[in-house]
Amino acid sequence: MMLDAVLARIDDTLPESLERLMALLRIPSISTDPAYAEACQSAADWLVADLASFGIAAEKRATPGHPMVVGHVSGEGPHLLFYGHYDVQPVDPLELWDRDPFDPALEETPAGKVIRGRGASDDKGQLMTFVEACRAWAAKHGSLPCRITFLFEGEEESGSPSLVPFLEENAEELRADLALICDTGLFESRAPAIITMLRGLLGEEIVIRGPDKDLHSGMYGGPSINPIRVLTRALAGLHDDEGRVTVPGFYDGVPELSPELAAQWDALNFDAAGFLGGVGLSEPAGEAGRSALEMIWSRPTCEINGIVGGYTGEGFKTVLPAEARAKVSFRLVGTQDPAAIREAFRAQIRAALPADCTVEFHDHGASQASHMATDHPAFEAARGALAEEWQTPAAFAGCGGSIPIAGHFKKLLGMDSMLIGFGKDDDQIHSPNEKYDLESFHKGIRSWARILDAVSK
Ligand SMILES: [Zn+2]
């Protein structure tokens, strides 16, 4: 069988694959620090040459910042775009590293062999899982199983300033049937998952003002309104006793989990007790009647992220403050409308104001949740391929945080994304002693070979 030959080739040439990853890891492509701009160019050059080494026409494309690498290979079947990033986070504090972050090595640990070095996991190691799968495929078949576009970015760790303009300018060239993004992790470091739901985010800041200056509570305490009292009461009213958000219309557009997805999530056997226990907690504190996994992946939230007011310094001061502030954010799901929620939230806060208080709001941005259209047959095909490789069920998962690239692909190129990654929770990405398990690298390469096989049939 053709796939078996590719998998055997991946196993046989793993040492060479690892050598190539080590070479890429030695390039200190820190995107945020201008001192490493040359290294970012070198990393892009290295990738162009590496793709060319197995017959893929690729080139470095200039942007106002660090370059993009774009490569194309023609073929039958679906057109896939693979995205990864070659830039890395800064390495400080350097003294906390056990080795030079840009002198990577394979280390033996009690948990198995790991590749140690900056970018080992995020994202060079992950990016190379796909490249190596393609290389093995090309070596066995002389071509790739379908049409593939490669897109490697060099500014992901510094806010991707050039990405949106680049996607807009090159939309025709980059638009594919589906994007593959390898920059996420395994579920609980053990089970493969395809992230298909990303929560949106809405940020608001409230400033409530009362008296025109700070007052003394001995002089004014009683008759004077206290903005902190007004603020905390309004904030306390944002949730009911069941943990539900009280903003009118908040749950409009929040879908119930389908029975199929609920079954997939059940099969993941999420360790909620371990998840909460890891941060010193014991009970899910969200909406009553919802599992912890639902709370993170498929339910919306309202959180108070900061409160400031009055005297908070050393000692004590009996002040009645002139103002009180809070920052509040909402994680959004489904088709919840951030603009409508912002308006309803502001109206609710205004309605809670007594005479003599005013409120000012600051808009801290908003993004809608994104949902991949998993009815594209590639999603089921990839899920099956992942389960086969990892010998454990794979699920369409949610992600509580945001991954902007998937939203950009959807909005600018009309393209859904399959977010598949092999990182583990203890990879220490963005921190000293970053690592990638050799198993993640090896099985990651094999996973992509299986996925390419499955989706191109
Ligand atoms: Zn990353």
Short mmCIF file of C-alpha atoms and ligand atoms in Angstrom, two decimals:
data_model
loop_
_atom_site.label_atom_id
_atom_site.label_comp_id
_atom_site.label_asym_id
_atom_site.label_seq_id
_atom_site.Cartn_x
_atom_site.Cartn_y
_atom_site.Cartn_z
CA MET A 1 0.00 0.00 0.00
CA MET A 2 1.23 3.47 -0.92
CA LEU A 3 0.69 5.02 2.51
CA ASP A 4 2.59 2.22 4.23
CA ALA A 5 5.60 2.92 2.06
CA VAL A 6 5.51 6.59 3.03
CA LEU A 7 5.18 5.76 6.74
CA ALA A 8 8.08 3.32 6.51
CA ARG A 9 10.18 5.97 4.81
CA ILE A 10 9.33 8.45 7.61
CA ASP A 11 10.46 5.92 10.22
CA ASP A 12 13.66 5.08 8.35
CA THR A 13 14.69 8.68 7.76
CA LEU A 14 13.75 10.13 11.15
CA PRO A 15 17.42 10.91 12.02
CA GLU A 16 17.75 13.01 8.84
CA SER A 17 14.43 14.75 9.54
CA LEU A 18 15.69 15.57 13.00
CA GLU A 19 18.99 16.93 11.62
CA ARG A 20 17.08 19.30 9.35
CA LEU A 21 14.95 20.53 12.24
CA MET A 22 18.10 21.10 14.30
CA ALA A 23 19.55 23.19 11.45
CA LEU A 24 16.45 25.39 11.42
CA LEU A 25 16.51 25.67 15.21
CA ARG A 26 20.09 26.98 15.11
CA ILE A 27 18.89 30.13 13.30
CA PRO A 28 17.95 32.70 15.98
CA SER A 29 14.89 34.10 14.18
CA ILE A 30 13.47 36.24 17.00
CA SER A 31 10.96 38.45 15.21
CA THR A 32 10.33 41.11 17.81
CA ASP A 33 13.97 42.19 18.21
CA PRO A 34 15.42 44.17 15.26
CA ALA A 35 18.88 42.81 16.14
CA TYR A 36 17.72 39.46 14.71
CA ALA A 37 16.28 40.74 11.43
CA GLU A 38 19.12 39.09 9.47
CA ALA A 39 18.41 35.78 11.19
CA CYS A 40 14.76 36.02 10.15
CA GLN A 41 15.93 36.45 6.54
CA SER A 42 18.20 33.42 6.98
CA ALA A 43 15.39 31.28 8.34
CA ALA A 44 13.21 32.22 5.36
CA ASP A 45 16.10 31.43 2.96
CA TRP A 46 16.64 28.11 4.70
CA LEU A 47 12.98 27.17 4.22
CA VAL A 48 12.98 28.16 0.56
CA ALA A 49 16.04 25.96 -0.01
CA ASP A 50 14.57 23.13 2.02
CA LEU A 51 11.32 23.09 0.03
CA ALA A 52 13.34 23.26 -3.20
CA SER A 53 15.38 20.25 -2.06
CA PHE A 54 12.39 18.00 -2.73
CA GLY A 55 11.07 19.79 -5.77
CA ILE A 56 8.79 22.50 -4.43
CA ALA A 57 9.01 25.88 -6.12
CA ALA A 58 9.15 28.38 -3.25
CA GLU A 59 10.29 31.93 -2.78
CA LYS A 60 10.88 34.51 -0.14
CA ARG A 61 8.44 37.41 -0.39
CA ALA A 62 9.31 40.78 1.06
CA THR A 63 6.91 42.55 3.43
CA PRO A 64 7.42 45.79 5.38
CA GLY A 65 8.57 43.47 8.18
CA HIS A 66 10.05 39.98 8.01
CA PRO A 67 9.54 38.01 4.80
CA MET A 68 6.92 35.40 4.02
CA VAL A 69 7.83 32.12 2.37
CA VAL A 70 5.36 30.95 -0.27
CA GLY A 71 5.64 27.67 -2.16
CA HIS A 72 3.35 25.88 -4.56
CA VAL A 73 3.03 22.39 -5.83
CA SER A 74 0.36 21.44 -8.33
CA GLY A 75 -1.68 18.27 -8.17
CA GLU A 76 -5.06 16.63 -8.40
CA GLY A 77 -7.77 16.74 -5.78
CA PRO A 78 -8.30 19.36 -3.10
CA HIS A 79 -6.12 22.46 -2.85
CA LEU A 80 -4.69 22.74 0.66
CA LEU A 81 -2.80 25.66 2.16
CA PHE A 82 -0.40 24.81 4.96
CA TYR A 83 0.50 27.59 7.41
CA GLY A 84 3.28 27.68 9.99
CA HIS A 85 5.62 30.33 11.38
CA TYR A 86 9.42 30.32 11.42
CA ASP A 87 9.91 33.16 13.91
CA VAL A 88 10.38 32.51 17.62
CA GLN A 89 9.96 34.26 20.95
CA PRO A 90 12.87 36.02 22.67
CA VAL A 91 14.92 33.79 24.97
CA ASP A 92 15.39 35.89 28.10
CA PRO A 93 15.87 35.27 30.93
CA LEU A 94 18.83 33.46 29.42
CA GLU A 95 20.18 32.32 32.80
CA LEU A 96 17.14 30.06 33.27
CA TRP A 97 18.09 27.98 30.22
CA ASP A 98 20.06 24.79 30.80
CA ARG A 99 21.71 25.21 27.42
CA ASP A 100 22.19 27.77 24.64
CA PRO A 101 18.62 28.17 23.23
CA PHE A 102 20.03 28.20 19.68
CA ASP A 103 22.29 25.21 20.13
CA PRO A 104 19.53 22.58 20.13
CA ALA A 105 20.03 19.00 21.22
CA LEU A 106 18.19 15.75 21.68
CA GLU A 107 17.97 15.05 25.41
CA GLU A 108 17.01 11.95 27.35
CA THR A 109 14.42 12.70 30.03
CA PRO A 110 12.43 10.41 32.34
CA ALA A 111 9.45 11.01 30.03
CA GLY A 112 11.38 10.12 26.87
CA LYS A 113 13.53 11.88 24.29
CA VAL A 114 12.95 15.59 23.76
CA ILE A 115 14.27 18.14 21.29
CA ARG A 116 15.47 21.09 23.39
CA GLY A 117 15.83 24.61 21.99
CA ARG A 118 13.91 27.79 21.23
CA GLY A 119 11.27 27.08 18.58
CA ALA A 120 11.50 23.30 19.04
CA SER A 121 7.75 23.21 19.56
CA ASP A 122 6.52 26.73 18.67
CA ASP A 123 6.57 26.57 15.76
CA LYS A 124 9.57 25.22 13.89
CA GLY A 125 9.17 21.65 15.11
CA GLN A 126 5.47 21.68 14.27
CA LEU A 127 6.01 23.35 10.90
CA MET A 128 8.61 20.73 9.98
CA THR A 129 6.24 17.84 10.76
CA PHE A 130 4.27 18.84 7.68
CA VAL A 131 7.32 19.55 5.53
CA GLU A 132 8.86 16.19 6.41
CA ALA A 133 5.61 14.36 5.63
CA CYS A 134 5.57 16.00 2.19
CA ARG A 135 9.25 15.14 1.65
CA ALA A 136 8.65 11.47 2.42
CA TRP A 137 5.61 11.44 0.18
CA ALA A 138 7.53 13.01 -2.70
CA ALA A 139 10.41 10.56 -2.23
CA LYS A 140 8.06 7.59 -2.55
CA HIS A 141 5.68 8.86 -5.19
CA GLY A 142 7.65 11.49 -7.10
CA SER A 143 4.87 14.01 -6.41
CA LEU A 144 2.47 15.09 -3.67
CA PRO A 145 -1.04 13.63 -3.33
CA CYS A 146 -2.82 16.91 -4.01
CA ARG A 147 -2.29 20.56 -4.78
CA ILE A 148 -0.54 22.26 -1.85
CA THR A 149 0.40 25.86 -1.11
CA PHE A 150 2.92 26.49 1.66
CA LEU A 151 2.78 29.74 3.63
CA PHE A 152 5.36 30.41 6.33
CA GLU A 153 5.19 33.62 8.32
CA GLY A 154 8.01 35.35 10.20
CA GLU A 155 6.06 37.73 12.44
CA GLU A 156 3.61 35.52 14.34
CA GLU A 157 5.33 36.11 17.68
CA SER A 158 5.28 39.88 17.19
CA GLY A 159 1.63 40.48 16.30
CA SER A 160 1.69 39.62 12.56
CA PRO A 161 1.68 43.25 11.35
CA SER A 162 2.27 42.27 7.69
CA LEU A 163 -0.07 39.31 7.54
CA VAL A 164 -3.43 40.90 6.73
CA PRO A 165 -2.07 43.17 3.96
CA PHE A 166 -0.14 40.21 2.53
CA LEU A 167 -3.24 37.99 2.48
CA GLU A 168 -5.25 40.80 0.88
CA GLU A 169 -2.66 41.49 -1.81
CA ASN A 170 -2.14 37.82 -2.62
CA ALA A 171 -5.66 36.52 -2.05
CA GLU A 172 -6.00 34.94 -5.48
CA GLU A 173 -2.73 33.10 -5.17
CA LEU A 174 -3.28 31.89 -1.61
CA ARG A 175 -6.96 30.96 -1.64
CA ALA A 176 -7.35 27.19 -1.26
CA ASP A 177 -10.14 24.78 -0.41
CA LEU A 178 -8.91 24.41 3.13
CA ALA A 179 -6.11 25.66 5.36
CA LEU A 180 -4.02 23.40 7.59
CA ILE A 181 -2.49 25.12 10.60
CA CYS A 182 0.04 23.35 12.81
CA ASP A 183 0.53 25.61 15.84
CA THR A 184 -1.65 24.00 18.54
CA GLY A 185 -1.33 21.06 20.90
CA LEU A 186 -2.58 17.60 21.72
CA PHE A 187 -5.63 17.40 23.99
CA GLU A 188 -4.30 16.91 27.54
CA SER A 189 -0.91 16.18 25.94
CA ARG A 190 -2.12 12.77 24.81
CA ALA A 191 -4.99 12.78 22.31
CA PRO A 192 -5.07 14.33 18.84
CA ALA A 193 -7.74 16.92 18.21
CA ILE A 194 -8.82 19.24 15.42
CA ILE A 195 -9.80 22.63 16.73
CA THR A 196 -12.96 23.72 14.99
CA MET A 197 -14.42 26.28 17.40
CA LEU A 198 -12.65 29.40 18.62
CA ARG A 199 -14.30 31.73 21.07
CA GLY A 200 -14.58 35.43 20.28
CA LEU A 201 -13.68 38.24 22.67
CA LEU A 202 -15.22 41.55 23.69
CA GLY A 203 -13.44 44.02 25.97
CA GLU A 204 -14.99 46.92 27.90
CA GLU A 205 -13.71 49.35 30.50
CA ILE A 206 -16.09 51.18 32.84
CA VAL A 207 -15.32 54.40 34.70
CA ILE A 208 -17.93 55.47 37.23
CA ARG A 209 -17.65 58.97 38.72
CA GLY A 210 -19.45 60.48 41.66
CA PRO A 211 -18.23 63.50 43.71
CA ASP A 212 -15.96 65.90 41.85
CA LYS A 213 -13.05 65.06 44.18
CA ASP A 214 -11.98 62.46 46.72
CA LEU A 215 -13.78 63.03 50.05
CA HIS A 216 -13.18 62.15 53.70
CA SER A 217 -15.59 59.53 55.05
CA GLY A 218 -15.76 61.33 58.42
CA MET A 219 -17.01 64.47 56.71
CA TYR A 220 -19.09 63.06 53.83
CA GLY A 221 -19.64 59.38 54.65
CA GLY A 222 -23.40 58.82 54.54
CA PRO A 223 -24.76 61.53 52.28
CA SER A 224 -22.14 61.14 49.58
CA ILE A 225 -22.50 58.42 46.95
CA ASN A 226 -19.48 56.10 46.73
CA PRO A 227 -18.60 55.11 43.13
CA ILE A 228 -16.97 51.86 44.31
CA ARG A 229 -20.26 50.77 45.88
CA VAL A 230 -22.07 51.61 42.66
CA LEU A 231 -19.52 49.81 40.53
CA THR A 232 -19.32 46.61 42.59
CA ARG A 233 -23.10 46.37 42.80
CA ALA A 234 -23.40 46.72 39.02
CA LEU A 235 -20.66 44.14 38.49
CA ALA A 236 -22.22 41.72 40.96
CA GLY A 237 -25.43 41.93 38.94
CA LEU A 238 -23.78 40.61 35.78
CA HIS A 239 -24.31 36.96 36.83
CA ASP A 240 -27.29 35.23 38.39
CA ASP A 241 -27.18 32.49 41.05
CA GLU A 242 -26.88 29.83 38.33
CA GLY A 243 -23.75 31.46 36.92
CA ARG A 244 -25.57 32.74 33.85
CA VAL A 245 -24.83 36.17 32.45
CA THR A 246 -27.74 38.57 32.96
CA VAL A 247 -27.08 41.00 30.09
CA PRO A 248 -30.35 41.03 28.07
CA GLY A 249 -30.06 39.03 24.84
CA PHE A 250 -26.64 37.68 25.82
CA TYR A 251 -27.52 34.07 24.92
CA ASP A 252 -28.96 34.95 21.50
CA GLY A 253 -26.95 32.94 18.99
CA VAL A 254 -25.46 30.53 21.54
CA PRO A 255 -25.97 27.05 20.06
CA GLU A 256 -26.50 23.85 22.01
CA LEU A 257 -23.87 21.19 21.50
CA SER A 258 -24.89 18.64 18.87
CA PRO A 259 -25.27 15.05 20.14
CA GLU A 260 -22.38 13.99 17.83
CA LEU A 261 -20.01 16.58 19.26
CA ALA A 262 -21.14 15.88 22.82
CA ALA A 263 -20.29 12.20 22.24
CA GLN A 264 -16.84 13.10 20.84
CA TRP A 265 -16.11 15.28 23.85
CA ASP A 266 -17.27 12.57 26.24
CA ALA A 267 -14.90 10.15 24.55
CA LEU A 268 -11.99 12.49 25.33
CA ASN A 269 -12.45 11.71 29.04
CA PHE A 270 -11.43 15.20 30.09
CA ASP A 271 -9.89 15.19 33.55
CA ALA A 272 -11.75 18.20 34.99
CA ALA A 273 -10.57 17.48 38.53
CA GLY A 274 -6.95 17.37 37.39
CA PHE A 275 -7.38 20.48 35.26
CA LEU A 276 -8.76 22.50 38.18
CA GLY A 277 -6.55 20.77 40.74
CA GLY A 278 -3.52 21.93 38.78
CA VAL A 279 -4.30 25.52 39.76
CA GLY A 280 -5.51 24.87 43.31
CA LEU A 281 -9.23 24.63 42.52
CA SER A 282 -11.77 21.87 42.92
CA GLU A 283 -15.15 22.89 41.45
CA PRO A 284 -16.18 24.32 38.06
CA ALA A 285 -17.61 27.77 38.84
CA GLY A 286 -19.39 28.52 35.56
CA GLU A 287 -22.96 27.93 34.46
CA ALA A 288 -24.82 25.30 36.48
CA GLY A 289 -25.47 22.07 34.62
CA ARG A 290 -22.58 22.46 32.15
CA SER A 291 -19.41 20.36 32.05
CA ALA A 292 -16.07 22.07 32.56
CA LEU A 293 -15.13 21.30 28.94
CA GLU A 294 -18.33 22.93 27.68
CA MET A 295 -17.59 25.97 29.85
CA ILE A 296 -14.19 26.41 28.18
CA TRP A 297 -15.03 25.46 24.61
CA SER A 298 -18.67 26.10 23.82
CA ARG A 299 -20.20 28.42 26.42
CA PRO A 300 -19.84 32.20 26.57
CA THR A 301 -18.53 33.96 29.66
CA CYS A 302 -18.36 37.35 31.31
CA GLU A 303 -15.33 38.00 33.47
CA ILE A 304 -14.24 40.95 35.57
CA ASN A 305 -10.53 41.31 34.85
CA GLY A 306 -9.64 44.25 37.07
CA ILE A 307 -11.07 46.74 39.54
CA VAL A 308 -9.40 49.94 40.71
CA GLY A 309 -10.66 52.65 43.03
CA GLY A 310 -9.97 54.58 46.21
CA TYR A 311 -6.92 54.11 48.38
CA THR A 312 -4.95 50.88 47.89
CA GLY A 313 -1.51 51.93 49.22
CA GLU A 314 0.26 51.22 52.51
CA GLY A 315 -1.69 51.76 55.69
CA PHE A 316 -5.18 53.12 55.63
CA LYS A 317 -7.05 56.14 54.35
CA THR A 318 -10.78 56.76 54.93
CA VAL A 319 -11.38 58.08 51.47
CA LEU A 320 -14.61 58.28 49.51
CA PRO A 321 -13.20 58.08 46.00
CA ALA A 322 -14.28 60.32 43.16
CA GLU A 323 -14.18 57.43 40.71
CA ALA A 324 -13.98 53.66 40.34
CA ARG A 325 -12.95 51.62 37.30
CA ALA A 326 -13.29 48.08 36.08
CA LYS A 327 -12.27 46.07 33.05
CA VAL A 328 -14.74 43.47 31.88
CA SER A 329 -14.38 40.94 29.08
CA PHE A 330 -16.72 38.49 27.41
CA ARG A 331 -15.75 35.26 25.62
CA LEU A 332 -18.24 34.70 22.83
CA VAL A 333 -19.46 31.62 20.98
CA GLY A 334 -21.77 30.72 18.12
CA THR A 335 -23.19 33.75 16.36
CA GLN A 336 -23.31 36.04 19.40
CA ASP A 337 -23.12 39.61 18.14
CA PRO A 338 -20.37 41.58 19.94
CA ALA A 339 -21.87 44.96 19.00
CA ALA A 340 -25.32 44.08 20.34
CA ILE A 341 -23.82 42.69 23.54
CA ARG A 342 -21.73 45.81 24.05
CA GLU A 343 -24.83 47.99 23.76
CA ALA A 344 -26.89 45.80 26.09
CA PHE A 345 -24.07 45.67 28.64
CA ARG A 346 -23.68 49.46 28.61
CA ALA A 347 -27.43 49.93 28.99
CA GLN A 348 -27.46 47.56 31.99
CA ILE A 349 -24.62 49.47 33.68
CA ARG A 350 -26.27 52.84 32.97
CA ALA A 351 -29.53 51.56 34.44
CA ALA A 352 -27.69 50.72 37.67
CA LEU A 353 -26.48 54.31 38.18
CA PRO A 354 -28.03 56.43 40.93
CA ALA A 355 -28.40 60.19 40.66
CA ASP A 356 -25.05 62.02 40.91
CA CYS A 357 -23.09 59.25 39.18
CA THR A 358 -21.90 59.24 35.59
CA VAL A 359 -20.32 56.50 33.56
CA GLU A 360 -17.81 56.47 30.74
CA PHE A 361 -17.06 53.39 28.63
CA HIS A 362 -13.90 52.50 26.75
CA ASP A 363 -14.02 50.04 23.89
CA HIS A 364 -11.21 47.47 24.06
CA GLY A 365 -12.02 45.63 20.86
CA ALA A 366 -14.30 42.84 19.79
CA SER A 367 -14.17 39.73 17.66
CA GLN A 368 -16.84 37.18 16.88
CA ALA A 369 -16.41 33.50 17.58
CA SER A 370 -15.36 31.39 14.62
CA HIS A 371 -16.68 27.99 13.66
CA MET A 372 -15.20 25.80 10.97
CA ALA A 373 -17.60 24.20 8.53
CA THR A 374 -16.79 20.62 9.49
CA ASP A 375 -19.13 19.25 6.85
CA HIS A 376 -16.20 19.52 4.41
CA PRO A 377 -15.27 15.81 4.07
CA ALA A 378 -11.61 16.55 4.85
CA PHE A 379 -12.49 17.09 8.51
CA GLU A 380 -13.86 13.57 9.06
CA ALA A 381 -11.05 12.13 6.95
CA ALA A 382 -8.42 13.88 9.06
CA ARG A 383 -10.12 12.89 12.30
CA GLY A 384 -10.03 9.25 11.24
CA ALA A 385 -6.37 9.52 10.18
CA LEU A 386 -5.38 11.03 13.53
CA ALA A 387 -7.22 8.36 15.51
CA GLU A 388 -5.45 5.71 13.44
CA GLU A 389 -1.99 7.15 14.12
CA TRP A 390 -2.47 7.86 17.83
CA GLN A 391 -4.63 4.81 18.53
CA THR A 392 -7.07 6.91 20.50
CA PRO A 393 -10.26 8.78 19.49
CA ALA A 394 -9.71 12.21 17.96
CA ALA A 395 -12.28 14.94 18.44
CA PHE A 396 -13.40 18.17 16.88
CA ALA A 397 -12.39 20.36 19.78
CA GLY A 398 -12.98 23.89 20.92
CA CYS A 399 -10.42 26.42 22.00
CA GLY A 400 -11.12 28.90 24.76
CA GLY A 401 -8.56 31.38 23.48
CA SER A 402 -8.23 33.02 20.11
CA ILE A 403 -6.05 32.06 17.14
CA PRO A 404 -6.23 35.09 14.84
CA ILE A 405 -4.81 33.41 11.72
CA ALA A 406 -7.86 31.14 11.39
CA GLY A 407 -10.13 34.19 11.49
CA HIS A 408 -8.03 35.99 8.85
CA PHE A 409 -8.17 32.99 6.51
CA LYS A 410 -11.94 32.82 6.89
CA LYS A 411 -12.56 36.53 6.50
CA LEU A 412 -10.03 37.41 3.80
CA LEU A 413 -9.82 34.17 1.82
CA GLY A 414 -13.19 32.55 2.64
CA MET A 415 -11.33 29.47 3.77
CA ASP A 416 -11.95 27.20 6.77
CA SER A 417 -8.97 25.94 8.76
CA MET A 418 -8.08 22.60 10.28
CA LEU A 419 -6.00 23.41 13.35
CA ILE A 420 -4.00 20.32 14.21
CA GLY A 421 -0.92 20.28 16.40
CA PHE A 422 1.20 17.92 18.44
CA GLY A 423 2.54 20.19 21.18
CA LYS A 424 2.26 19.19 24.82
CA ASP A 425 1.29 21.29 27.84
CA ASP A 426 4.82 21.06 29.26
CA ASP A 427 6.59 22.17 26.06
CA GLN A 428 7.40 25.50 27.75
CA ILE A 429 6.76 27.49 24.62
CA HIS A 430 7.65 31.18 25.10
CA SER A 431 9.65 30.13 28.23
CA PRO A 432 13.16 28.92 29.01
CA ASN A 433 14.06 25.31 28.09
CA GLU A 434 11.43 24.96 25.39
CA LYS A 435 11.19 21.40 24.09
CA TYR A 436 9.30 19.20 21.66
CA ASP A 437 8.92 15.51 22.33
CA LEU A 438 10.64 13.35 19.74
CA GLU A 439 7.43 11.34 19.77
CA SER A 440 5.41 14.46 18.87
CA PHE A 441 7.79 15.15 15.98
CA HIS A 442 7.79 11.57 14.70
CA LYS A 443 4.07 10.88 15.10
CA GLY A 444 3.32 14.39 13.88
CA ILE A 445 5.07 13.65 10.57
CA ARG A 446 3.27 10.31 10.31
CA SER A 447 -0.05 12.02 11.14
CA TRP A 448 0.30 14.48 8.28
CA ALA A 449 1.17 11.67 5.86
CA ARG A 450 -2.00 9.86 6.92
CA ILE A 451 -4.07 13.05 6.69
CA LEU A 452 -2.75 13.86 3.19
CA ASP A 453 -3.58 10.32 2.14
CA ALA A 454 -7.08 10.48 3.63
CA VAL A 455 -8.10 13.92 2.37
CA SER A 456 -6.78 13.43 -1.17
CA LYS A 457 -8.78 10.25 -1.77
ZN ZN B 1 3.16 29.63 17.46
#
